[in-house]
């Protein structure tokens, strides 16, 4: 089955009771048993729910994995991964990550003795120096947020696996349409389905996908034992969003490329971060690792003044000022003041994230309107 067919059919059958073509929302907490312990595979909705099971199977297929495990948010999915660790264990991650990911490691789990280190992994060989006897996982976000740096998944996995260390890739920015980490060697994939999978800015949900039965069993145990599960209505919304994933991604990527080129040639713009531009230092890796270049991009103005960046964000009409990404509508944000404000300024600076950096999540509107919108906002400065 090809990707564009999987999004609509993988793991999804018409409802066996009624023939309903859309997956029913099983809004129920419990299931009637014929005799004590005798049931149809469903006992209680924290443990299993049919709407959730179908979403898990569908996303597992999209990632070329075998097991999907759904959570109430992307961070709840990360929380489940961290619960595989013990005090003294260490996780190594790249140093340009979603702000909430850094916060969970440093502000919640450090006090339980889970150690985390954030390092530059754009050169995969660097990983060798950082690995210690306590390293259990390498955690990679590629392209990274918000600087769109890439990590070579295949090379990182080869180095980590030689030392018996597992690799998890946060595939939120790409979605399985653009990048399949499991086929490149990763052990686990994480999604904030809140973004491209859901695709319509109307739901918060997270997912993990793996091919390994033992790892899946541990994660299903944590899913049930700690209980951060999504409700059936949210699972339904993500299933519905996924049906158009390939079409949305194709359009959003084409729009982003046109906008990156426009910004690149605009005199008021000093620098554009987009893997699709030949000027991106990892353009070749992007071509190899991703099907297309994604719909996220960042840029810096010629002016170093934070007020100019703020003014620009308030002047755009179609690009709305908001956190999050991956919806059909275009968004604009200043990461240092918004999504990444919880990271200490010194740490932000070390990671190369300037306070004036502007991030775009490019939607699927008509691209000429989007370019015109940015043009008038830039002209107004
Ligand atoms: C949004 C996001 C998360 C967190 O997901 P939530 O669903 O908001 O909990 C993790 N990683 C990346 C890259 C994200 O963009």
Coordinates of C-alpha atoms and ligand atoms in Angstrom, one line a residue:
X1 CA 0.0 0.0 0.0
X2 CA 1.4 3.4 -1.0
X3 CA 1.4 6.4 1.5
X4 CA -1.6 8.2 0.0
X5 CA -3.7 5.0 0.3
X6 CA -2.4 4.2 3.8
X7 CA -3.6 7.5 5.2
X8 CA -7.1 6.6 4.3
X9 CA -7.2 2.8 4.7
X10 CA -4.3 1.4 6.9
X11 CA -5.8 -0.2 10.0
X12 CA -9.2 1.2 9.2
X13 CA -12.2 -1.0 8.3
X14 CA -15.9 0.0 8.0
X15 CA -17.5 -0.5 11.5
X16 CA -18.4 -4.1 11.9
X17 CA -21.7 -3.5 13.6
X18 CA -23.2 -0.9 11.2
X19 CA -21.0 -0.5 8.2
X20 CA -20.2 3.2 9.2
X21 CA -17.4 4.3 6.9
X22 CA -16.0 6.7 9.5
X23 CA -14.4 5.2 12.6
X24 CA -17.0 5.5 15.4
X25 CA -16.2 7.6 18.4
X26 CA -16.5 5.0 21.2
X27 CA -17.4 7.4 23.9
X28 CA -17.5 4.8 26.7
X29 CA -15.4 4.2 29.8
X30 CA -16.3 0.5 30.3
X31 CA -17.5 -2.6 28.4
X32 CA -20.0 -5.2 29.4
X33 CA -18.5 -8.7 30.0
X34 CA -20.3 -12.0 29.3
X35 CA -18.8 -13.6 32.4
X36 CA -16.2 -12.3 34.8
X37 CA -13.0 -11.9 32.7
X38 CA -14.8 -12.9 29.5
X39 CA -14.9 -9.9 27.1
X40 CA -14.3 -8.8 23.5
X41 CA -10.8 -7.5 24.1
X42 CA -12.0 -4.3 25.8
X43 CA -12.4 -3.9 29.5
X44 CA -11.8 -0.3 30.5
X45 CA -11.0 2.7 28.3
X46 CA -7.8 3.7 30.0
X47 CA -6.5 0.3 29.0
X48 CA -8.0 -0.1 25.5
X49 CA -10.5 1.9 23.4
X50 CA -11.5 0.9 19.8
X51 CA -11.2 4.5 18.4
X52 CA -7.7 4.7 19.9
X53 CA -6.7 1.3 18.7
X54 CA -7.6 2.2 15.1
X55 CA -5.6 5.5 15.4
X56 CA -2.6 3.6 16.8
X57 CA -2.7 1.0 14.0
X58 CA -3.0 3.7 11.3
X59 CA -0.1 5.8 12.5
X60 CA 2.1 2.7 13.1
X61 CA 1.5 1.8 9.4
X62 CA 2.3 5.4 8.2
X63 CA 5.7 5.2 10.0
X64 CA 6.4 1.7 8.6
X65 CA 6.3 0.5 12.3
X66 CA 4.3 -2.2 14.0
X67 CA 3.1 -0.7 17.2
X68 CA 1.5 2.7 17.9
X69 CA 0.9 4.0 21.4
X70 CA -1.2 7.1 21.8
X71 CA -1.1 9.7 24.6
X72 CA -3.0 12.8 25.6
X73 CA -0.2 15.1 24.2
X74 CA 3.2 15.0 22.6
X75 CA 4.8 15.8 25.9
X76 CA 2.8 12.9 27.6
X77 CA 4.4 10.6 24.9
X78 CA 7.8 12.0 25.8
X79 CA 7.0 11.5 29.5
X80 CA 6.3 7.8 28.8
X81 CA 9.6 7.4 27.1
X82 CA 11.5 9.0 30.0
X83 CA 9.7 6.6 32.4
X84 CA 11.7 3.8 30.8
X85 CA 14.8 5.3 32.5
X86 CA 16.1 4.9 36.0
X87 CA 17.9 7.4 38.3
X88 CA 21.5 7.8 37.0
X89 CA 20.5 7.0 33.4
X90 CA 21.3 9.7 30.9
X91 CA 19.8 10.8 27.6
X92 CA 21.7 12.8 25.0
X93 CA 19.7 15.1 22.8
X94 CA 20.5 17.7 20.1
X95 CA 20.7 21.3 21.4
X96 CA 18.0 22.9 19.4
X97 CA 14.8 21.4 20.6
X98 CA 11.1 22.1 21.2
X99 CA 11.1 24.2 24.4
X100 CA 8.7 21.9 26.3
X101 CA 11.0 19.0 25.7
X102 CA 13.9 20.8 27.4
X103 CA 11.6 21.9 30.2
X104 CA 10.4 18.3 30.9
X105 CA 14.0 17.0 31.1
X106 CA 15.5 19.9 33.1
X107 CA 12.6 21.1 35.3
X108 CA 10.8 17.8 36.0
X109 CA 13.0 14.8 35.6
X110 CA 16.4 16.2 36.7
X111 CA 15.1 16.0 40.3
X112 CA 14.5 12.3 39.9
X113 CA 18.1 11.7 38.9
X114 CA 17.4 11.4 35.1
X115 CA 20.3 13.2 33.5
X116 CA 20.0 15.0 30.1
X117 CA 22.6 16.6 27.9
X118 CA 21.9 18.9 25.0
X119 CA 24.7 18.9 22.4
X120 CA 25.3 19.8 18.8
X121 CA 24.7 16.7 16.7
X122 CA 24.9 18.3 13.2
X123 CA 28.2 16.4 13.0
X124 CA 27.1 12.8 14.0
X125 CA 30.7 11.8 14.9
X126 CA 30.5 14.2 17.8
X127 CA 28.1 11.8 19.5
X128 CA 31.0 9.4 20.2
X129 CA 32.6 12.0 22.6
X130 CA 29.4 12.5 24.6
X131 CA 28.4 8.9 25.2
X132 CA 29.1 7.5 28.7
X133 CA 28.4 4.2 30.4
X134 CA 25.1 5.7 31.7
X135 CA 23.8 6.8 28.3
X136 CA 20.6 4.9 27.5
X137 CA 18.9 6.9 24.7
X138 CA 19.8 9.5 22.1
X139 CA 16.9 11.8 21.4
X140 CA 16.9 13.7 18.1
X141 CA 14.6 16.3 16.6
X142 CA 15.2 16.9 12.9
X143 CA 14.8 19.4 11.4
X144 CA 15.2 21.2 14.7
X145 CA 13.0 23.8 16.2
X146 CA 13.4 26.7 15.4
X147 CA 16.7 26.8 13.5
X148 CA 15.9 24.0 11.1
X149 CA 19.2 22.2 11.6
X150 CA 19.3 18.6 10.5
X151 CA 20.6 15.5 12.2
X152 CA 21.7 12.5 10.1
X153 CA 19.4 9.9 11.6
X154 CA 21.1 6.9 9.9
X155 CA 24.6 8.0 11.0
X156 CA 23.4 8.7 14.6
X157 CA 21.7 5.3 14.8
X158 CA 24.8 3.4 13.6
X159 CA 27.0 5.0 16.3
X160 CA 24.4 4.6 19.1
X161 CA 23.5 1.0 18.2
X162 CA 27.2 0.0 18.3
X163 CA 27.2 1.0 22.0
X164 CA 23.8 -0.6 22.7
X165 CA 22.0 2.7 23.0
X166 CA 18.6 3.3 21.6
X167 CA 17.5 6.3 19.4
X168 CA 14.2 8.1 19.5
X169 CA 13.3 10.7 16.7
X170 CA 10.8 13.4 17.2
X171 CA 9.2 13.4 13.8
X172 CA 6.7 16.2 14.4
X173 CA 8.1 18.7 12.0
X174 CA 8.2 16.2 9.1
X175 CA 5.3 13.9 9.7
X176 CA 5.7 10.4 8.2
X177 CA 5.0 11.9 4.7
X178 CA 8.4 13.6 4.7
X179 CA 10.6 11.3 6.8
X180 CA 10.5 7.7 8.1
X181 CA 13.0 7.4 11.0
X182 CA 12.3 3.7 11.7
X183 CA 13.4 2.9 8.1
X184 CA 16.6 4.9 8.8
X185 CA 17.3 2.8 11.9
X186 CA 15.6 4.6 14.8
X187 CA 14.0 2.5 17.6
X188 CA 11.2 4.8 18.4
X189 CA 9.4 7.7 16.7
X190 CA 7.6 10.5 18.7
X191 CA 4.8 12.7 17.3
X192 CA 3.0 15.7 18.6
X193 CA -0.1 14.8 16.5
X194 CA -1.3 18.3 17.6
X195 CA 0.7 19.5 14.6
X196 CA 0.7 18.0 11.0
X197 CA -1.1 14.7 11.8
X198 CA -4.1 16.4 13.2
X199 CA -3.5 19.3 10.8
X200 CA -6.4 21.6 11.7
X201 CA -5.3 23.2 15.1
X202 CA -8.3 21.6 16.9
X203 CA -6.8 18.8 19.0
X204 CA -3.8 18.0 21.3
X205 CA -2.5 14.5 21.1
X206 CA 0.8 12.5 21.1
X207 CA 2.0 9.2 19.7
X208 CA 4.9 6.8 19.9
X209 CA 5.7 4.2 17.2
X210 CA 8.1 1.3 17.2
X211 CA 8.8 -2.0 15.5
X212 CA 10.1 -3.8 18.7
X213 CA 7.5 -5.9 20.5
X214 CA 9.4 -5.7 23.9
X215 CA 9.7 -1.9 23.8
X216 CA 6.0 -1.6 22.7
X217 CA 5.0 -3.9 25.6
X218 CA 6.8 -1.6 28.1
X219 CA 5.2 1.5 26.6
X220 CA 1.7 0.0 26.6
X221 CA 2.3 -0.8 30.2
X222 CA 3.2 2.8 31.0
X223 CA 0.3 4.1 28.9
X224 CA -2.1 2.1 31.0
X225 CA -0.3 2.4 34.4
X226 CA 0.2 6.2 34.3
X227 CA -3.0 6.9 32.3
X228 CA -2.1 9.9 30.1
X229 CA -4.4 8.6 27.4
X230 CA -6.3 10.6 24.7
X231 CA -10.1 10.6 24.6
X232 CA -11.9 8.9 21.7
X233 CA -13.1 12.2 20.3
X234 CA -9.6 13.4 20.0
X235 CA -8.5 10.1 18.4
X236 CA -11.3 10.6 15.8
X237 CA -10.1 14.1 15.0
X238 CA -6.6 13.0 14.4
X239 CA -7.8 10.0 12.2
X240 CA -9.8 12.5 10.2
X241 CA -6.9 14.9 9.9
X242 CA -4.6 12.2 8.7
X243 CA -6.8 11.3 5.7
X244 CA -5.5 14.5 3.9
X245 CA -2.0 14.5 5.3
X246 CA -0.2 13.8 2.0
X247 CA -2.2 16.5 0.1
X248 CA -1.7 19.1 2.9
X249 CA 2.0 18.4 3.1
X250 CA 2.5 18.6 -0.6
X251 CA 0.9 22.1 -0.8
X252 CA 2.5 23.4 2.4
X253 CA 6.0 22.4 1.3
X254 CA 5.5 24.0 -2.1
X255 CA 4.2 27.2 -0.4
X256 CA 7.2 27.2 2.0
X257 CA 9.7 26.8 -0.8
X258 CA 8.2 29.8 -2.6
X259 CA 8.2 31.9 0.6
X260 CA 11.8 30.9 1.5
X261 CA 12.9 32.1 -2.0
X262 CA 11.0 35.3 -1.6
X263 CA 12.5 36.1 1.8
X264 CA 16.0 35.0 0.7
X265 CA 15.9 37.7 -2.0
X266 CA 14.3 40.5 0.1
X267 CA 16.7 43.2 1.1
X268 CA 15.3 43.6 4.6
X269 CA 16.0 39.9 5.4
X270 CA 19.4 39.0 6.6
X271 CA 19.2 35.2 6.8
X272 CA 16.7 32.5 6.0
X273 CA 16.7 29.0 7.6
X274 CA 15.1 26.5 5.3
X275 CA 16.5 23.1 4.3
X276 CA 15.2 23.5 0.8
X277 CA 17.5 26.4 0.0
X278 CA 20.8 25.5 -1.7
X279 CA 22.4 27.9 0.8
X280 CA 21.3 25.7 3.8
X281 CA 24.5 24.0 5.0
X282 CA 22.7 20.6 5.2
X283 CA 20.8 20.9 1.9
X284 CA 22.3 17.6 0.6
X285 CA 21.4 15.7 3.8
X286 CA 17.8 17.1 3.5
X287 CA 17.5 15.8 0.0
X288 CA 18.7 12.4 1.1
X289 CA 16.7 12.1 4.3
X290 CA 13.4 13.8 3.5
X291 CA 11.0 13.5 0.7
X292 CA 10.5 17.3 0.5
X293 CA 11.8 20.1 2.7
X294 CA 8.9 20.8 5.0
X295 CA 6.8 23.8 5.7
X296 CA 8.6 25.3 8.7
X297 CA 11.1 28.1 8.2
X298 CA 12.8 30.8 10.2
X299 CA 14.4 34.1 9.3
X300 CA 16.3 37.1 10.7
X301 CA 15.8 40.7 9.7
X302 CA 18.6 42.9 8.7
X303 CA 17.8 45.0 11.7
X304 CA 19.0 43.7 15.1
X305 CA 16.1 45.5 16.9
X306 CA 13.6 43.3 18.7
X307 CA 10.9 46.0 18.1
X308 CA 11.2 45.5 14.4
X309 CA 10.6 41.8 14.7
X310 CA 7.6 42.3 17.0
X311 CA 6.2 45.0 14.6
X312 CA 6.5 42.6 11.7
X313 CA 4.6 39.9 13.5
X314 CA 1.8 42.3 14.3
X315 CA 1.6 43.6 10.7
X316 CA 0.9 40.3 8.9
X317 CA -2.8 39.5 8.3
X318 CA -2.9 35.9 7.1
X319 CA 0.2 34.8 9.1
X320 CA -1.4 35.0 12.6
X321 CA 0.7 35.5 15.7
X322 CA 0.4 32.2 17.6
X323 CA 2.4 29.3 19.0
X324 CA 2.1 25.8 17.5
X325 CA 2.4 24.8 13.9
X326 CA 1.3 22.3 11.3
X327 CA -2.3 23.5 10.8
X328 CA -3.9 24.5 7.5
X329 CA -3.5 28.2 8.5
X330 CA -0.1 30.0 8.4
X331 CA 1.3 31.2 11.7
X332 CA 4.1 33.6 12.7
X333 CA 6.0 33.6 16.0
X334 CA 9.1 34.9 17.9
X335 CA 10.4 31.7 19.5
X336 CA 12.6 33.4 22.1
X337 CA 9.5 35.3 23.5
X338 CA 7.0 32.5 23.0
X339 CA 7.7 28.7 22.5
X340 CA 11.2 28.9 23.8
X341 CA 10.8 31.5 26.5
X342 CA 11.1 28.7 29.2
X343 CA 14.7 28.1 28.1
X344 CA 17.2 30.3 30.0
X345 CA 18.5 33.2 27.7
X346 CA 22.1 32.0 28.1
X347 CA 21.2 28.5 27.0
X348 CA 19.3 29.9 24.0
X349 CA 22.2 32.0 23.0
X350 CA 24.6 29.0 23.2
X351 CA 22.2 27.1 20.9
X352 CA 22.4 30.0 18.4
X353 CA 18.8 31.1 18.9
X354 CA 18.6 34.9 18.7
X355 CA 15.9 36.9 20.4
X356 CA 14.9 38.5 17.0
X357 CA 14.5 35.2 15.1
X358 CA 11.1 34.9 13.4
X359 CA 9.5 31.5 12.8
X360 CA 6.8 30.7 10.2
X361 CA 4.5 27.7 10.0
X362 CA 3.4 27.8 6.4
X363 CA -0.1 26.7 5.8
X364 CA -2.0 25.7 2.6
X365 CA -3.5 29.1 1.7
X366 CA -2.9 30.6 -1.8
X367 CA 0.8 31.3 -1.9
X368 CA 0.4 34.6 -3.7
X369 CA -1.6 36.0 -0.8
X370 CA 0.9 34.7 1.7
X371 CA 3.8 36.4 -0.1
X372 CA 1.9 39.6 -0.5
X373 CA 1.2 39.6 3.2
X374 CA 4.9 39.2 4.1
X375 CA 5.8 41.8 1.5
X376 CA 3.5 44.5 2.9
X377 CA 4.6 43.7 6.5
X378 CA 8.3 44.0 5.5
X379 CA 7.7 47.2 3.5
X380 CA 6.0 48.8 6.6
X381 CA 9.2 48.5 8.7
Ligands
LIG1 C1 4.4 20.7 19.9 C2 5.7 19.9 20.0 C3 5.9 18.9 21.0 C4 4.9 18.8 22.2 O1 3.7 18.3 21.8 P1 2.3 18.7 22.5 O2 1.3 17.9 21.8 O3 2.2 20.1 22.5 O4 2.5 18.2 23.9 C5 7.0 18.1 20.9 N1 7.9 18.3 19.9 C6 7.7 19.2 18.9 C7 8.7 19.2 17.8 C8 6.6 20.0 18.9 O5 6.4 20.9 17.9

